[in-house]
Short mmCIF file of C-alpha atoms in Angstrom, two decimals:
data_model
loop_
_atom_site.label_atom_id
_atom_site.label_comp_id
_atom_site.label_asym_id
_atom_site.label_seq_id
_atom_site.Cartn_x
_atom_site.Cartn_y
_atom_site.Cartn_z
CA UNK B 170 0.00 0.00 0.00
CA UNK B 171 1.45 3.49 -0.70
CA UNK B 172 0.66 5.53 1.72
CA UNK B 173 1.27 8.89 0.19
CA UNK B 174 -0.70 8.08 -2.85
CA UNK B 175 -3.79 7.67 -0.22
CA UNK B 176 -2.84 10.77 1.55
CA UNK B 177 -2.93 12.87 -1.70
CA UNK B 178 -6.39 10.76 -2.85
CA UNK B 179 -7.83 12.03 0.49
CA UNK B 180 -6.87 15.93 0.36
CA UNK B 181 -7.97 15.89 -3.28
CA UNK B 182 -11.52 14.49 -2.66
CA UNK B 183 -11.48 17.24 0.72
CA UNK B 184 -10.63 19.80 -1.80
CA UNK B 185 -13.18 18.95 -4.14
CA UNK B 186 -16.28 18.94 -1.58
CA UNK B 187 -15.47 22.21 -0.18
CA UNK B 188 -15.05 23.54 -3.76
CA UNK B 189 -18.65 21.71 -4.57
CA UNK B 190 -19.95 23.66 -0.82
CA UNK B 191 -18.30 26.85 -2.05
CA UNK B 192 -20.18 26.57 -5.49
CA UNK B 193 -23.61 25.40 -3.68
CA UNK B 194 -23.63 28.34 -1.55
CA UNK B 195 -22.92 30.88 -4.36
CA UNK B 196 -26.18 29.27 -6.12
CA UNK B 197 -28.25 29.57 -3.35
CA UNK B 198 -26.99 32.82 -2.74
CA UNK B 199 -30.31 35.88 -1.50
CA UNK B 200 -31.63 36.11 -4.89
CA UNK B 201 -32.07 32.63 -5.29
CA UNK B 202 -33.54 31.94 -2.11
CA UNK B 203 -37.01 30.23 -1.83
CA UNK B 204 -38.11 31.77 1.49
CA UNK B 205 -39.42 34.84 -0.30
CA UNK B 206 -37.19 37.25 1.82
CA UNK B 207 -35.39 39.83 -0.40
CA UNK B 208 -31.98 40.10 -0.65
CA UNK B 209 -31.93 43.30 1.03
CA UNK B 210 -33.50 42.00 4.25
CA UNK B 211 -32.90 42.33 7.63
CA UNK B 212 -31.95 38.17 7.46
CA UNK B 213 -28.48 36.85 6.78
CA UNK B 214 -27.33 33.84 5.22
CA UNK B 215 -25.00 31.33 6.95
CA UNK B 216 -22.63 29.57 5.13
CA UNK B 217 -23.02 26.21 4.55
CA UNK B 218 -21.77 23.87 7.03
CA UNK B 219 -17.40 22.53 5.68
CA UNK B 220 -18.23 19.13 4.33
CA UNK B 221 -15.24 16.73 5.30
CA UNK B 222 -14.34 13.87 3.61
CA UNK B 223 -11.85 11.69 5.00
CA UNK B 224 -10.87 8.25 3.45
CA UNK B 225 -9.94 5.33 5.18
CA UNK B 226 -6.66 5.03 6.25
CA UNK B 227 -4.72 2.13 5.67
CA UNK B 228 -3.40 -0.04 8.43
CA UNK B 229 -0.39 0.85 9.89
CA UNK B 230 0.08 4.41 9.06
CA UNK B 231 -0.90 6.35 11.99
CA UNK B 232 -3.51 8.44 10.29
CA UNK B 233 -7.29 9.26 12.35
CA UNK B 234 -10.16 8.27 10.94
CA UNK B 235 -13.51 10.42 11.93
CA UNK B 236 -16.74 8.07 12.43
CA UNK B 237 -18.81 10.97 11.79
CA UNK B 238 -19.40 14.80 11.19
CA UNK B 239 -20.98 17.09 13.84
CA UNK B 240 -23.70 19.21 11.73
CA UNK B 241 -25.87 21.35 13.96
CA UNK B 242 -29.73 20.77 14.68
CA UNK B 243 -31.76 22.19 13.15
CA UNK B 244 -34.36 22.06 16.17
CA UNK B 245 -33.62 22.34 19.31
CA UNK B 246 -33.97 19.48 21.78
CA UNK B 247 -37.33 19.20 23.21
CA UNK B 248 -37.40 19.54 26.79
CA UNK B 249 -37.61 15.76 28.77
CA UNK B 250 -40.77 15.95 30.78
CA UNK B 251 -42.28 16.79 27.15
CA UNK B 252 -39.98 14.47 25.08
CA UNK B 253 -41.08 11.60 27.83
CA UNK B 254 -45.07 11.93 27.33
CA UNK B 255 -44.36 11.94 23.51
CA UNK B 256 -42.14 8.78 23.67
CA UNK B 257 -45.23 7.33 25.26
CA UNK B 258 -47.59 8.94 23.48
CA UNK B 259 -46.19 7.23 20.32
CA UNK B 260 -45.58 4.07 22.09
CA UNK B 261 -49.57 3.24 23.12
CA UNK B 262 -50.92 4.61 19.71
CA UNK B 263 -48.43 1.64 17.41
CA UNK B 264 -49.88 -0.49 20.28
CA UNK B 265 -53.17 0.85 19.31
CA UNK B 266 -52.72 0.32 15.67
CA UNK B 267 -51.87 -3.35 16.40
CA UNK B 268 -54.79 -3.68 17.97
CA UNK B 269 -56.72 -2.71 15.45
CA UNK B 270 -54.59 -4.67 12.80
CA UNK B 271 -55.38 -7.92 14.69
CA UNK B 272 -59.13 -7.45 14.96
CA UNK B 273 -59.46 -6.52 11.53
CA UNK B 274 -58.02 -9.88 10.65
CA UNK B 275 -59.42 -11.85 13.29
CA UNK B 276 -62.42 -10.75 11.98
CA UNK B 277 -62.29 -11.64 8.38
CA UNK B 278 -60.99 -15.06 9.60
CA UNK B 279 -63.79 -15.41 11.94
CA UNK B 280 -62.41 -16.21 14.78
CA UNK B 281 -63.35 -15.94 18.58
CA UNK B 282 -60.72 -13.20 19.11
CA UNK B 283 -62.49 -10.92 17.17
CA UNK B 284 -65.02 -9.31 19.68
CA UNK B 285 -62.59 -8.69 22.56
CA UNK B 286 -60.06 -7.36 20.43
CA UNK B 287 -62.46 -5.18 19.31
CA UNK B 288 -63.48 -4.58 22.87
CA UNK B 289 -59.92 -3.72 23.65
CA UNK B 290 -59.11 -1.48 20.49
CA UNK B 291 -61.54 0.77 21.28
CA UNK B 292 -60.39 1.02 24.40
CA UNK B 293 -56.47 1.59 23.31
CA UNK B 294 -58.12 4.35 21.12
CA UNK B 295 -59.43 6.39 24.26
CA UNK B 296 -55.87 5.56 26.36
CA UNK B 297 -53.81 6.85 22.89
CA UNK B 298 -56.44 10.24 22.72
CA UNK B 299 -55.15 10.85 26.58
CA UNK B 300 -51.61 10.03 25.60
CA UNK B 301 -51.53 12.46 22.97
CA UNK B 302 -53.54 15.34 25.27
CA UNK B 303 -51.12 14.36 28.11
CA UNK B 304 -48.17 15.21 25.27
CA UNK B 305 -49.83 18.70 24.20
CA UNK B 306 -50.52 19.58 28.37
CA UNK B 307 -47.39 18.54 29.14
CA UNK B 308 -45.52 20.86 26.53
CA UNK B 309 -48.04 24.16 27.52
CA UNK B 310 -47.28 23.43 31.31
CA UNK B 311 -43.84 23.29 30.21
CA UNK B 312 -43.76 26.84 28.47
CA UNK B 313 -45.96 28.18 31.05
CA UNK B 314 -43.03 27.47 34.05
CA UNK B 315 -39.74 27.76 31.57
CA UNK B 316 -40.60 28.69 28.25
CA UNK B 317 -40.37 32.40 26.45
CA UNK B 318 -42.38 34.79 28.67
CA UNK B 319 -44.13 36.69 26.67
CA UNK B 320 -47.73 36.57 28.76
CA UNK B 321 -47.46 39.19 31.66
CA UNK B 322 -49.34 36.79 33.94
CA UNK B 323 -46.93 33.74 32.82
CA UNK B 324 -45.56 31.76 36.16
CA UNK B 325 -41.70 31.63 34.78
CA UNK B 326 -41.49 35.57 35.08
CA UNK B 327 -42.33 35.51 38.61
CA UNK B 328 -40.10 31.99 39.08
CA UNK B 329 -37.14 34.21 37.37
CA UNK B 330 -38.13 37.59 39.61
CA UNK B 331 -37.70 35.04 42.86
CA UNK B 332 -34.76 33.20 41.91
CA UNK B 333 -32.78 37.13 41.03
CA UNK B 334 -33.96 38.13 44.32
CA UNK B 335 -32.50 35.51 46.50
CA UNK B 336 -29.02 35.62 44.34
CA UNK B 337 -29.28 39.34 45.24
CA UNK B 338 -29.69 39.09 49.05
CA UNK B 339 -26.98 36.08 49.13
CA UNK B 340 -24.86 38.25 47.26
CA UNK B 341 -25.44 41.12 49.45
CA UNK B 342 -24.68 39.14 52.64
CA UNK B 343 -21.80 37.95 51.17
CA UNK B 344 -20.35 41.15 50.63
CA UNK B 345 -21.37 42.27 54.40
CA UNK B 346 -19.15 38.88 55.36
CA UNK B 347 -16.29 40.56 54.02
CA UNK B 348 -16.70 43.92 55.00
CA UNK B 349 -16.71 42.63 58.49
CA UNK B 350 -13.83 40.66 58.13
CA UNK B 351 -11.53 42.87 56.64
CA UNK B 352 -12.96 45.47 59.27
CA UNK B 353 -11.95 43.22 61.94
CA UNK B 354 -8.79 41.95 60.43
CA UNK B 355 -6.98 45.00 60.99
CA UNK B 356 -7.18 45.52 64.92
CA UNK B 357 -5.65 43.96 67.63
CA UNK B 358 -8.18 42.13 70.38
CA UNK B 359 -9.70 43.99 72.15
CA UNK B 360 -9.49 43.15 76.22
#
């Protein structure tokens, strides 16, 4: 195996896909854009994410080889209490469908499963309408205590206004602490 012959191969083909980003973003530069913002807008571009392309190294040479390339999200994480009820919430409605599924066919076959799977769907159907309710309360609770406050009556405004006033008074008696000590440090006891 020659080693620098691989080496070159692999900052040639680098080369080439940030040329081929380069030449995508000048294409879908403001004027071609298809969110129907002009080019004079208040919104900027970003760049598009570096593309790199690394080949696999052959044995014995020393070189790294990356697994995979970070690209950033393009939604932010939801938060867990919210991404929990919707992991369940999608969990009891493919149970749901199953359900269903098996009572449909249980019922062409005619077989004695037919009427309590039946029995049971419909019930799955009410648990899976609470499931995805639970998912939607869940996510306005949510907002209401952490989210953006833009409601003047919303409960994370007053949360925030507690939590800056008890960093405030901690901060203040922490500075009386050390007014008093460096008051104090300076004099001989007095008896």
């Amino acid at each position: 195996m020659n080693t620098k012959s691989d080496t070159r191969t692999a900052t040639k083909a680098g080369k080439r896909a940030q040329a081929q980003a380069r030449t995508a973003g000048r294409e879908s530069g403001p004027e071609n854009s298809s969110d129907g913002r002009e080019a004079g807008g208040a919104a900027t571009r970003k760049a598009p994410a570096e593309v790199e392309v690394e080949l696999p190294a052959p044995r014995g040479t020393g070189l790294s080889r990356r697994l995979w390339v970070e690209e950033p999200a393009i939604r932010r994480r939801m938060p867990d209490p919210v991404r929990t009820a919707a992991v369940r919430a999608v969990i009891i409605a493919s149970v749901t469908l199953m359900q269903a599924m098996v009572a449909f066919f249980c019922t062409l076959a005619g077989s004695w499963l037919a009427f309590p799977m039946v029995l049971s769907s419909v019930g799955s159907t009410v648990v899976a309408t609470w499931g995805v309710l639970d998912v939607w309360v869940t996510r306005q609770v949510w907002n209401q205590r952490n989210g953006v406050v833009s409601v003047p009556s919303s409960t994370a405004r007053q949360l925030r206004r507690e939590r800056r006033r008890a960093r405030r008074t901690a901060r203040t008696a922490e500075r009386d602490g050390a007014r008093i000590r460096r008051r104090g440090a300076g004099r001989l006891s007095e008896a």
